[in-house]
Amino acid sequence: MSETEVNPTISKSTGLPRKRFYRARAHSNPLSDSHFPVPISPSHVDYSFHYPQLFPSSGQADSSKRIQFADVGCGFGGLLISLSTLFPETLMIGMELRDKVTEYVKERISSLRVANPGQYQNVSVVRTNSMKYIPNYFGKGQLSKMFFLFPDPHFKEKNHRRRVISPFLLDEYAYVLEVGGIIYTITDVEELGDWMKSCLENHPMFEALTRKELVADPVVELLSSATEEGQKVARNGGQTFQAVFRRIVPSDQPS
Amino acid sequence: MDSEPKKDVEVAPALIAVHPDQCSVAVAVGQHLRVFDLAAGDAASLTDDSDAVAFHTDNIRAICFGAKGKLFVSAGDDKTVKVWSTQSWRCITTVSSEKRVSAVAISNDGNFVCFADKFGLVWIVDLDPPSRDKKPSPLLSHYCSIITSLEFSPDGRFILSADRDFKIRVTNLPNKPLNGAHQIQSFCLGHSEFVSCLAFVQGQECPEGLLLSGSGDSTVRLWNVDSGALFDTCEVALKAGLLEDNGKAEEHGHAVTDICTVLDGLLVAVAIQSLQGIILLSCNVSEKTLSVTKVVSVVGEAFVPTCLGSSPSTGKLWMVTGVSSLPGCSYPALARVRVISDIDIEQEPVVLGDDNIPGGEKLLETLQGTASVDDNAFLAAAEAVKTAMCHLLIKKQYPSENRESRKKCRNDRKLKG
Ligand SMILES: C[S@@+](CC[C@H](N)C(=O)[O-])C[C@H]1O[C@@H](n2cnc3c(N)ncnc32)[C@H](O)[C@@H]1O
């Protein structure tokens, strides 16, 4: 009969995947070794798998079109869903470490594709450890936006190196971002907010957006409203701390 | 990770380095650093003004000559990096690392030493002005991957770092590297197993040099460091007839352990696990291709080299095999040195006998610790190195059910403890 009977993880009323079947451990240790496939290089990323309607035949992909937005630690994918219709011409991907959460986002996207023909074709998700494999997915200057929304705080000093924003990881993010590309971060943990901001301020390849630029950017308001975590914080009336920076050319250019 | 037999991991392969003008040859095995002065025809006597009892107190993991032969550096599991003057063989600087050291490199101008620790962090030390103790500054990081090799590009523009996650990172060396090297030039991606070694070939057509890398995937690859583009892949084990065409009889049995350019890069010597000898590749710098020229076998004894060295202008390749310590072996630090001479495009290379080796018996006594060693010990040594390398560099893929039960076991243990 109908698919929903076969698949109890899909809600009958909404046709969307039910979150409770995709619950997972709250935190994963990003330092432990991976058990998922990793593309050998950005040219090995299978665009026809992620965006089948836009890349119908595998192998001979339209090389001009590349992924431009990355939502790192995308969780249940709320931001991607909002961005998908706001930037229908842009390819975007969520990167998520937890297996079940990734499966949930996959289901969510395919349900939306079925329910809204022609839409949500530009969005996908991949299970990976972004802290290790960003360069396997994106080439130099490929991305125009990167998102780090409500990342895990890792409070203990000795666990700071597990944080997704760190001075060294910013080197890699600067590499995959085009000059002028923007990195968006937000958290409800003040200490983490200070940390992310100071990492970005101290990095020679990033500069803060001005207040005016923040107001003009339609994406900024999504940071606190579009994701599941953001909505939870808002429901509880929590404060948020954001840092939005632009990739710039460093002044100490090697000669 | 924690359930691994510790002994295997702690076995360290013997290392060899040759002075660029072949003034001296150094061998490291276990914690022992041995240097033979070829010009003087005698063992060099190393001195260290610090009151340390031994130069190194644990396995040495990396050695190299640098700065056109003026400096030498040694480092390893004892978390110290020692920089030596090759004039006096005096230790001019000792650097303490927080973690064990896996790779080292000296900048071409001799101003900087870089080393990688076992967390994947690369540190830089300014040698100017010289002083006995130096504090390192963090330079860059591979996120929690073991860095297997560090190399400065010949033109000094880049520092290259290779890791067990199949990756080679090319980073611009800034004017003030003590503030970190943030600008990544490229990633050279293509290997499908750990990258074990890096080397540069230079030619008149490309003074900036082409990069060579060897890997656990049994290939040697040629790269453009500026763009990270792959020029050529040479399936060395397959091409040399060590593998059947249909692939892997013995998994990881033919990992490339070391590569070394000979004759100013016209030829490249490749050491492979399980191969008693080396493979010679020729690198066509203008066509940007690699091809197998010949296999040079070492006959008459079980000799699988763990490390290669050469001074660029001579047609000689120095090879060492051995390990730090083998359980149940009467030699605490086993090393055997062999030399291949007359490596040339036209000539037939010759594996020199012990009586023809430069430096003669005295050199062998110095570098091996003894003039003659029991042959059988080396087969065991080669096996031990192979196992240790696999444990260190190959990521274990547990089937998922298996993984769950492992987790459970660990939790059980925790509860009881
Ligand atoms: C607190 S959640 C926030 C999710 C989402 N951005 C939101 O705002 O709702 C953080 C997410 O990051 C994921 N994560 C943590 N470390 C990661 C890593 N190294 N690579 C990919 N995802 C990671 C976690 O699994 C988790 O789903």
XYZ file of C-alpha atoms and ligand atoms in Angstrom:
699
model
C 0.000 0.000 0.000
C 1.126 3.507 0.695
C 4.722 4.048 1.578
C 3.902 5.373 4.997
C 2.664 1.991 6.116
C 5.802 0.331 5.019
C 7.943 2.967 6.606
C 6.849 3.839 10.137
C 9.585 6.439 10.398
C 7.569 8.694 8.096
C 4.686 10.542 9.696
C 1.322 9.744 8.117
C -0.115 13.178 8.648
C 2.764 15.294 7.360
C 4.616 12.873 5.139
C 7.793 14.077 6.828
C 10.196 11.851 8.716
C 9.483 11.546 12.407
C 12.293 12.883 14.491
C 11.842 10.360 17.288
C 13.060 7.574 15.066
C 16.231 9.418 14.412
C 17.227 10.339 17.936
C 20.871 9.843 18.635
C 23.460 10.443 21.262
C 23.647 14.151 21.958
C 27.367 14.489 21.411
C 29.834 12.623 19.290
C 33.535 12.732 19.794
C 34.912 14.309 16.628
C 38.396 13.036 17.477
C 37.604 9.362 17.161
C 38.213 7.669 13.865
C 35.642 7.523 11.155
C 33.671 4.637 9.782
C 32.117 6.315 6.795
C 33.364 6.776 3.246
C 35.284 9.958 2.501
C 35.744 11.274 -1.056
C 39.402 11.191 -2.030
C 39.211 14.753 -3.333
C 36.556 17.386 -4.178
C 36.423 16.041 -7.732
C 35.319 12.693 -6.308
C 32.221 14.158 -4.645
C 29.283 12.534 -6.410
C 27.099 15.466 -7.424
C 24.597 13.246 -9.219
C 23.993 11.381 -5.965
C 23.390 14.562 -3.990
C 21.565 16.595 -6.647
C 20.090 13.995 -9.014
C 17.788 16.366 -10.850
C 20.533 18.904 -11.510
C 23.186 16.295 -12.374
C 21.264 13.556 -14.160
C 24.118 11.404 -15.390
C 26.938 10.497 -13.077
C 30.450 10.906 -14.333
C 29.960 13.831 -16.696
C 28.916 16.461 -14.214
C 28.500 20.070 -15.226
C 31.770 21.226 -13.792
C 30.775 24.872 -13.674
C 28.284 24.277 -10.873
C 29.796 23.519 -7.467
C 28.547 23.491 -3.895
C 28.797 27.002 -2.497
C 27.219 26.869 0.957
C 28.216 24.487 3.737
C 26.238 24.126 6.975
C 28.742 22.516 9.321
C 27.173 20.429 12.076
C 23.792 20.983 10.429
C 21.841 18.924 12.971
C 18.266 18.372 11.790
C 18.774 20.672 8.822
C 16.399 23.580 9.480
C 18.781 26.176 8.128
C 19.366 24.308 4.877
C 15.664 24.021 4.269
C 15.243 27.779 4.647
C 18.266 28.589 2.516
C 17.195 26.199 -0.224
C 14.274 28.354 -1.311
C 15.977 31.656 -0.483
C 18.889 30.775 -2.828
C 17.300 28.385 -5.340
C 20.240 28.680 -7.745
C 22.896 27.814 -5.182
C 24.059 24.292 -4.322
C 24.357 23.712 -0.599
C 25.224 20.843 1.705
C 24.919 20.018 5.376
C 27.731 18.176 7.128
C 26.748 16.122 10.139
C 28.699 13.664 12.250
C 25.799 11.723 13.745
C 24.587 8.930 11.531
C 20.928 8.939 12.532
C 20.640 12.703 12.378
C 22.088 12.619 8.863
C 19.551 9.962 7.863
C 16.791 12.166 9.217
C 17.927 15.136 7.117
C 18.178 12.918 4.036
C 14.597 11.752 4.529
C 13.474 15.286 5.200
C 14.947 16.525 1.942
C 13.566 13.708 -0.163
C 10.096 14.158 1.325
C 10.223 17.860 0.539
C 11.367 17.097 -2.998
C 8.398 14.791 -3.485
C 5.905 17.217 -1.963
C 7.258 20.248 -3.841
C 8.224 19.190 -7.357
C 11.151 21.179 -8.701
C 12.071 22.534 -5.302
C 14.731 21.529 -2.771
C 16.858 20.050 -5.546
C 19.796 22.228 -4.552
C 20.183 20.928 -1.008
C 21.773 17.782 0.387
C 23.510 16.365 3.423
C 26.518 14.195 4.081
C 27.648 12.258 7.086
C 31.206 13.247 7.831
C 33.581 14.680 10.378
C 33.938 18.238 9.188
C 36.950 18.745 11.398
C 38.948 16.255 9.381
C 37.503 16.163 5.895
C 36.534 19.667 4.745
C 39.367 19.691 2.140
C 38.064 16.394 0.728
C 34.757 18.063 -0.160
C 35.642 21.592 -1.251
C 38.449 23.069 -3.320
C 40.271 26.327 -2.837
C 37.933 29.322 -2.741
C 34.915 27.194 -3.644
C 32.529 28.256 -0.888
C 30.823 31.607 -0.510
C 29.163 30.877 2.838
C 29.912 28.611 5.801
C 27.582 28.175 8.763
C 28.382 27.051 12.297
C 25.131 27.309 14.199
C 24.947 26.332 17.851
C 28.021 24.079 17.773
C 28.798 21.782 20.681
C 30.434 23.883 23.398
C 33.101 21.471 24.782
C 33.542 23.446 27.962
C 36.594 21.803 29.447
C 39.874 23.462 28.576
C 41.402 20.182 27.461
C 38.481 19.650 25.084
C 38.799 23.032 23.395
C 40.595 21.365 20.524
C 37.324 19.569 19.766
C 35.638 22.873 19.025
C 34.663 23.352 15.374
C 35.958 26.900 15.450
C 39.616 27.018 16.407
C 42.608 29.006 15.200
C 43.947 26.082 13.145
C 40.636 24.995 11.643
C 40.068 28.586 10.537
C 43.085 28.125 8.228
C 41.151 25.398 6.434
C 37.926 27.386 6.351
C 39.861 30.353 4.913
C 41.190 27.992 2.242
C 37.792 26.714 1.084
C 36.118 30.163 1.284
C 36.444 32.562 -1.620
C 37.767 36.042 -0.875
C 34.691 37.943 0.278
C 32.997 34.735 1.409
C 31.268 34.830 4.788
C 31.455 32.650 7.867
C 28.410 32.756 10.162
C 28.554 31.573 13.779
C 26.001 31.693 16.575
C 25.674 30.122 20.019
C 23.688 30.462 23.205
C 26.798 29.751 25.294
C 28.441 33.069 26.073
C 31.887 31.595 26.680
C 31.806 29.819 23.323
C 30.567 32.980 21.641
C 33.547 34.900 23.018
C 35.868 32.113 21.923
C 34.577 31.973 18.341
C 34.697 35.741 18.045
C 38.233 36.010 19.354
C 39.451 33.178 17.120
C 38.038 35.035 14.112
C 39.313 38.440 15.257
C 42.817 37.105 15.724
C 42.948 35.362 12.372
C 44.706 37.356 9.646
C 42.311 36.156 6.929
C 39.006 37.241 8.485
C 37.396 40.593 9.292
C 34.097 41.334 11.031
C 31.095 42.526 9.045
C 29.986 46.032 9.931
C 26.660 46.609 11.648
C 25.277 47.974 8.390
C 26.356 44.916 6.463
C 24.766 42.641 9.060
C 21.445 44.428 8.720
C 21.569 44.228 4.933
C 22.313 40.468 4.896
C 19.025 38.481 4.740
C 20.784 35.377 6.066
C 21.684 36.880 9.434
C 18.147 36.729 10.809
C 17.957 33.018 9.956
C 20.845 32.242 12.285
C 18.711 32.431 15.388
C 15.387 31.356 13.878
C 15.867 28.707 11.203
C 17.466 25.802 13.055
C 15.987 23.432 15.586
C 18.559 24.452 18.166
C 17.910 28.134 17.545
C 14.162 27.622 17.953
C 14.711 25.779 21.217
C 16.845 28.597 22.561
C 14.256 31.149 21.438
C 11.408 29.197 23.121
C 13.345 29.246 26.362
C 14.039 32.950 25.954
C 17.788 32.370 25.855
C 20.345 34.905 24.747
C 22.439 34.298 21.627
C 25.895 35.455 20.601
C 26.814 35.697 16.956
C 30.014 36.394 15.056
C 29.870 36.982 11.301
C 33.155 37.482 9.473
C 34.366 37.942 5.921
C 37.290 36.116 4.301
C 39.923 38.670 3.318
C 43.368 38.590 1.714
C 45.946 38.668 4.511
C 48.329 41.608 4.617
C 51.378 39.414 5.266
C 51.294 37.925 1.796
C 54.263 35.652 1.263
C 56.528 37.233 -1.299
C 43.224 2.206 20.237
C 43.971 1.441 23.873
C 43.601 -2.288 23.397
C 46.545 -2.489 21.046
C 49.576 -4.503 22.002
C 51.970 -1.810 23.005
C 55.120 -3.647 21.993
C 54.302 -3.537 18.312
C 53.671 0.163 18.307
C 56.903 0.903 20.039
C 59.060 -0.816 17.469
C 60.754 1.948 15.529
C 62.316 1.398 12.101
C 65.979 2.206 11.592
C 66.592 5.503 9.782
C 69.402 6.727 7.559
C 70.421 10.185 6.330
C 73.270 11.159 4.050
C 75.030 14.523 4.044
C 74.327 16.360 0.742
C 78.038 16.268 -0.124
C 78.413 12.786 1.291
C 80.698 14.086 4.072
C 78.933 11.904 6.596
C 76.216 9.293 7.034
C 73.909 9.043 10.041
C 71.895 6.068 11.236
C 69.308 6.169 14.003
C 68.062 2.970 15.547
C 66.078 2.945 18.746
C 67.493 5.719 20.887
C 70.937 5.431 19.336
C 72.260 8.036 16.955
C 75.364 6.945 15.067
C 77.320 9.133 12.663
C 80.230 8.170 10.457
C 82.481 10.920 9.122
C 83.385 9.767 5.621
C 85.906 12.566 5.105
C 87.854 11.585 8.226
C 87.202 7.899 7.732
C 86.101 7.512 11.316
C 83.108 7.638 13.624
C 82.057 11.189 14.452
C 81.934 11.856 18.160
C 78.726 13.591 19.105
C 78.759 16.019 22.022
C 76.002 17.698 23.939
C 76.774 20.374 26.513
C 73.592 19.768 28.431
C 74.158 17.323 31.262
C 71.778 14.758 29.844
C 73.028 11.189 30.203
C 72.020 10.185 26.693
C 71.300 12.287 23.628
C 67.951 10.605 23.177
C 66.224 8.496 25.781
C 63.606 6.839 23.586
C 63.106 5.798 19.957
C 64.295 8.308 17.385
C 61.558 8.785 14.767
C 63.025 11.325 12.380
C 66.451 12.560 11.291
C 67.589 14.810 8.464
C 70.353 17.012 7.162
C 69.439 20.545 6.202
C 70.651 24.019 5.309
C 72.954 22.648 2.597
C 74.487 20.215 5.030
C 75.392 22.639 7.811
C 72.797 21.294 10.221
C 71.403 17.950 11.264
C 68.313 17.301 13.358
C 67.108 14.279 15.331
C 63.832 13.804 17.222
C 61.411 11.186 18.472
C 59.495 9.533 21.268
C 61.486 11.205 24.046
C 59.803 14.503 23.053
C 63.071 16.239 22.318
C 64.343 17.732 19.100
C 68.098 18.115 18.842
C 69.797 20.329 16.291
C 73.420 19.486 15.561
C 76.212 21.336 13.810
C 77.658 18.973 11.223
C 81.032 20.700 11.520
C 81.601 19.791 15.146
C 78.757 17.292 15.719
C 77.940 19.361 18.775
C 74.281 19.714 19.733
C 73.602 23.429 19.340
C 69.937 23.479 20.367
C 67.606 21.204 22.265
C 63.879 21.824 21.936
C 61.293 20.233 24.213
C 58.012 19.125 22.720
C 54.884 18.447 24.759
C 54.201 15.323 22.749
C 56.156 12.681 20.905
C 57.678 13.867 17.653
C 56.874 12.139 14.347
C 58.601 14.268 11.680
C 61.204 17.044 11.324
C 62.525 19.416 8.652
C 65.107 22.210 8.430
C 64.470 25.280 6.274
C 66.890 25.710 3.390
C 68.408 28.877 4.853
C 68.982 27.097 8.160
C 66.939 29.646 10.102
C 64.077 27.390 11.121
C 63.430 23.861 12.294
C 59.912 22.437 12.099
C 58.634 19.350 13.819
C 55.298 17.544 14.023
C 53.934 16.081 17.243
C 51.674 13.086 17.578
C 48.569 15.291 17.827
C 49.142 16.513 14.279
C 50.465 19.901 15.326
C 53.472 21.321 13.495
C 55.795 23.561 15.517
C 58.469 25.946 14.360
C 61.686 26.977 16.088
C 63.719 30.036 15.137
C 67.405 29.082 15.195
C 68.561 32.669 14.840
C 70.123 33.735 17.185
C 71.416 30.344 18.237
C 70.875 29.309 21.820
C 70.874 26.066 23.759
C 67.188 26.024 24.637
C 64.484 27.218 22.323
C 60.733 27.410 22.710
C 58.721 26.257 19.725
C 55.730 28.191 18.318
C 52.735 26.473 16.754
C 52.807 26.765 12.968
C 49.881 24.740 11.609
C 47.828 21.676 12.399
C 46.407 18.583 10.754
C 43.362 17.823 12.763
C 44.270 14.833 14.934
C 46.077 12.955 12.247
C 49.566 11.563 12.542
C 51.956 13.575 10.394
C 54.318 11.234 8.625
C 56.532 13.642 6.736
C 57.507 17.321 6.693
C 59.392 19.006 3.893
C 60.297 22.554 2.848
C 59.913 23.198 -0.881
C 63.288 23.791 -2.588
C 62.393 27.423 -3.331
C 61.508 27.980 0.332
C 57.981 29.181 -0.436
C 56.109 26.303 1.128
C 56.117 23.863 3.983
C 54.569 20.506 3.139
C 53.016 18.103 5.586
C 51.708 14.606 4.857
C 49.452 12.554 7.089
C 47.842 9.204 7.635
C 44.504 10.564 6.406
C 45.832 10.316 2.816
C 46.448 14.033 2.718
C 49.332 16.322 1.746
C 48.974 19.953 2.757
C 50.991 22.699 1.060
C 51.187 25.843 3.191
C 52.708 29.216 2.330
C 55.593 30.060 4.591
C 54.950 33.627 5.745
C 57.622 36.228 6.393
C 57.069 35.820 10.113
C 56.340 32.140 10.556
C 56.417 32.368 14.347
C 52.892 33.834 14.122
C 51.690 30.704 12.351
C 51.287 29.736 8.698
C 47.630 30.336 7.911
C 47.583 30.518 4.152
C 47.119 27.092 2.625
C 48.310 26.956 -0.963
C 46.834 23.588 -1.901
C 46.011 20.071 -0.831
C 47.444 17.223 -2.884
C 44.666 14.647 -2.724
C 44.642 11.312 -4.525
C 46.241 8.711 -2.307
C 43.823 6.168 -0.907
C 45.967 5.136 2.063
C 48.340 6.873 4.451
C 51.044 9.015 2.862
C 54.395 7.756 4.127
C 56.993 9.957 2.490
C 57.631 13.097 0.432
C 60.502 14.177 -1.820
C 61.156 16.879 -4.407
C 62.528 16.462 -7.903
C 64.072 19.490 -9.484
C 65.042 20.038 -13.052
C 66.165 22.885 -15.262
C 62.649 23.099 -16.659
C 61.161 23.491 -13.200
C 63.446 25.045 -10.603
C 60.529 25.207 -8.156
C 60.453 21.419 -8.169
C 57.831 18.728 -8.528
C 56.578 16.841 -5.513
C 56.766 13.085 -5.141
C 54.850 11.141 -2.528
C 54.753 7.492 -1.516
C 51.836 5.799 0.200
C 50.348 2.739 1.800
C 48.295 2.421 -1.397
C 51.443 1.065 -3.148
C 51.760 4.057 -5.442
C 54.196 6.899 -5.948
C 52.576 10.092 -7.212
C 53.841 13.231 -8.875
C 52.210 16.574 -8.034
C 52.072 20.239 -8.838
C 52.407 21.832 -5.403
C 51.056 25.199 -6.531
C 47.672 23.818 -7.531
C 47.654 20.418 -5.849
C 47.046 18.849 -9.262
C 48.077 15.247 -9.735
C 50.450 14.843 -12.684
C 51.011 11.128 -12.611
C 50.475 8.001 -10.558
C 52.884 5.104 -10.679
C 51.602 1.816 -9.322
C 55.079 0.785 -8.319
C 54.329 -2.604 -6.833
C 52.184 -3.595 -9.784
C 54.567 -2.253 -12.419
C 57.537 -3.934 -10.793
C 55.700 -7.241 -11.026
C 55.215 -7.636 -7.291
C 51.452 -7.707 -7.553
C 49.116 -9.696 -9.697
C 47.054 -7.467 -11.940
C 43.895 -8.309 -10.082
C 45.172 -6.590 -6.998
C 45.858 -7.152 -3.413
C 46.967 -10.609 -2.481
C 48.247 -9.389 0.822
C 46.705 -6.204 2.046
C 49.145 -3.415 2.800
C 51.976 -5.809 2.018
C 53.386 -3.420 -0.537
C 53.145 -0.082 1.178
C 55.755 2.385 0.004
C 57.993 3.030 3.010
C 60.420 5.568 1.583
C 61.409 7.405 -1.572
C 64.719 9.063 -2.309
C 65.877 11.005 -5.337
C 69.193 9.987 -6.876
C 71.286 11.743 -9.521
C 69.660 15.148 -8.988
C 66.229 13.647 -9.328
C 66.689 11.908 -12.660
C 65.966 8.690 -10.856
C 63.903 7.950 -7.799
C 64.575 5.009 -5.514
C 61.505 3.478 -3.855
C 61.468 1.146 -0.848
C 58.448 -1.116 -0.506
C 57.425 -3.398 2.318
C 58.260 -7.022 1.490
C 60.700 -6.124 -1.295
C 64.301 -7.195 -0.788
C 65.835 -4.317 -2.654
C 64.463 -1.180 -4.262
C 62.580 -0.061 -7.349
C 64.093 2.659 -9.533
C 61.703 5.073 -11.193
C 62.597 7.615 -13.772
C 60.913 10.959 -13.558
C 60.417 12.859 -16.792
C 60.301 16.428 -15.552
C 59.148 18.035 -18.802
C 56.494 15.410 -19.557
C 55.665 15.181 -15.859
C 55.504 11.410 -15.826
C 56.876 8.569 -13.731
C 57.843 5.136 -14.953
C 59.531 2.083 -13.488
C 63.067 1.656 -14.813
C 64.224 -1.407 -12.965
C 64.141 -3.392 -9.770
C 67.461 -3.669 -7.967
C 67.471 -6.756 -5.769
C 69.677 -7.371 -2.798
C 70.602 -11.035 -2.988
C 72.260 -13.283 -0.471
C 70.555 -11.872 2.593
C 67.135 -10.821 3.801
C 67.327 -7.095 3.303
C 64.100 -5.081 3.161
C 65.150 -1.445 3.554
C 63.307 0.623 6.158
C 64.825 3.913 5.004
C 66.808 5.355 2.087
C 69.342 8.162 1.784
C 71.476 9.718 -0.914
C 73.518 12.785 -1.597
C 71.976 14.335 -4.688
C 74.967 14.449 -7.013
C 76.375 10.969 -6.455
C 74.986 7.871 -8.053
C 74.935 6.129 -4.697
C 71.941 5.066 -2.688
C 72.333 4.260 0.994
C 69.869 1.864 2.564
C 69.269 0.733 6.100
C 67.079 -1.925 7.600
C 66.481 -2.618 11.250
C 64.386 -1.900 14.291
C 64.802 -0.418 17.725
C 64.260 -3.540 19.745
C 62.685 -6.878 19.053
C 61.180 -8.961 21.788
C 63.351 -12.025 22.259
C 66.132 -10.810 20.029
C 69.667 -10.704 21.311
C 70.507 -7.489 19.449
C 68.870 -4.598 21.254
C 69.140 -2.205 18.328
C 69.455 -3.899 15.030
C 70.678 -2.162 11.878
C 72.163 -3.249 8.601
C 73.545 -0.816 6.021
C 73.893 -1.517 2.298
C 74.868 0.713 -0.600
C 73.894 0.594 -4.271
C 76.376 2.340 -6.523
C 76.596 3.292 -10.202
C 72.958 4.256 -10.318
C 72.706 5.808 -13.723
C 70.428 5.898 -16.704
C 72.789 3.784 -18.794
C 74.737 1.737 -16.295
C 73.719 -1.325 -14.369
C 73.552 -0.498 -10.658
C 75.750 -2.539 -8.338
C 74.902 -3.592 -4.794
C 78.212 -3.091 -3.047
C 79.684 -5.819 -0.900
C 80.736 -4.958 2.622
C 84.392 -4.685 1.605
C 83.614 -2.184 -1.160
C 81.366 0.109 0.821
C 82.629 3.691 1.319
C 84.186 3.862 4.764
C 84.638 0.102 4.778
C 84.340 -2.097 7.805
C 84.819 0.837 10.148
C 81.706 2.494 8.794
C 79.689 -0.679 9.186
C 80.940 -1.126 12.733
C 79.918 2.425 13.548
C 76.526 2.515 11.888
C 75.385 -1.064 12.477
C 76.897 -1.316 15.940
C 78.748 -4.403 14.769
C 80.487 -5.401 11.561
C 78.440 -8.523 11.022
C 74.908 -9.323 12.039
C 72.902 -12.483 12.014
C 70.945 -12.527 8.785
C 67.797 -14.138 10.126
C 67.190 -11.370 12.584
C 66.371 -9.012 9.730
C 63.418 -10.956 8.433
C 61.889 -10.736 11.874
C 62.787 -7.059 11.924
C 61.061 -6.424 8.604
C 57.916 -8.148 9.869
C 57.952 -6.137 13.087
C 58.302 -2.873 11.194
C 55.441 -3.821 8.930
C 53.168 -4.585 11.862
C 54.153 -1.420 13.686
C 53.532 0.685 10.607
C 50.117 -0.872 10.061
C 49.094 -0.212 13.637
C 50.277 3.329 13.481
C 49.064 4.347 10.077
C 46.206 2.206 8.920
C 42.842 3.126 10.238
C 40.949 0.190 11.543
C 37.585 -0.398 9.928
C 35.473 -2.308 12.356
C 32.231 -3.706 11.059
C 29.482 -1.784 12.799
C 28.065 -4.670 14.899
C 31.520 -5.370 16.081
C 31.967 -1.714 16.964
C 28.886 -1.733 19.167
C 30.119 -4.723 21.107
C 33.500 -3.127 21.549
C 31.818 -0.113 23.054
C 29.820 -2.305 25.378
C 32.940 -4.074 26.520
C 34.567 -0.798 27.310
C 31.589 0.378 29.322
C 31.461 -2.889 31.229
C 35.044 -2.427 32.133
C 34.406 1.074 33.316
C 31.492 0.005 35.494
C 33.488 -2.690 37.197
C 36.536 -0.530 37.617
C 24.046 21.451 19.001
S 23.933 20.768 17.403
C 23.382 22.121 16.403
C 22.734 21.660 15.141
C 22.214 22.727 14.202
N 23.303 23.535 13.655
C 21.171 23.606 14.880
O 21.467 24.780 15.076
O 20.111 23.095 15.190
C 25.579 20.513 16.873
C 25.678 19.486 15.778
O 26.998 19.412 15.272
C 27.308 18.077 15.005
N 28.768 17.923 14.998
C 29.598 18.005 16.054
N 30.875 17.823 15.672
C 30.841 17.629 14.331
C 31.839 17.369 13.354
N 33.109 17.293 13.708
N 31.474 17.224 12.076
C 30.168 17.306 11.717
N 29.191 17.556 12.594
C 29.510 17.707 13.887
C 26.625 17.319 16.103
O 26.424 15.960 15.786
C 25.329 18.097 16.248
O 24.310 17.582 15.441
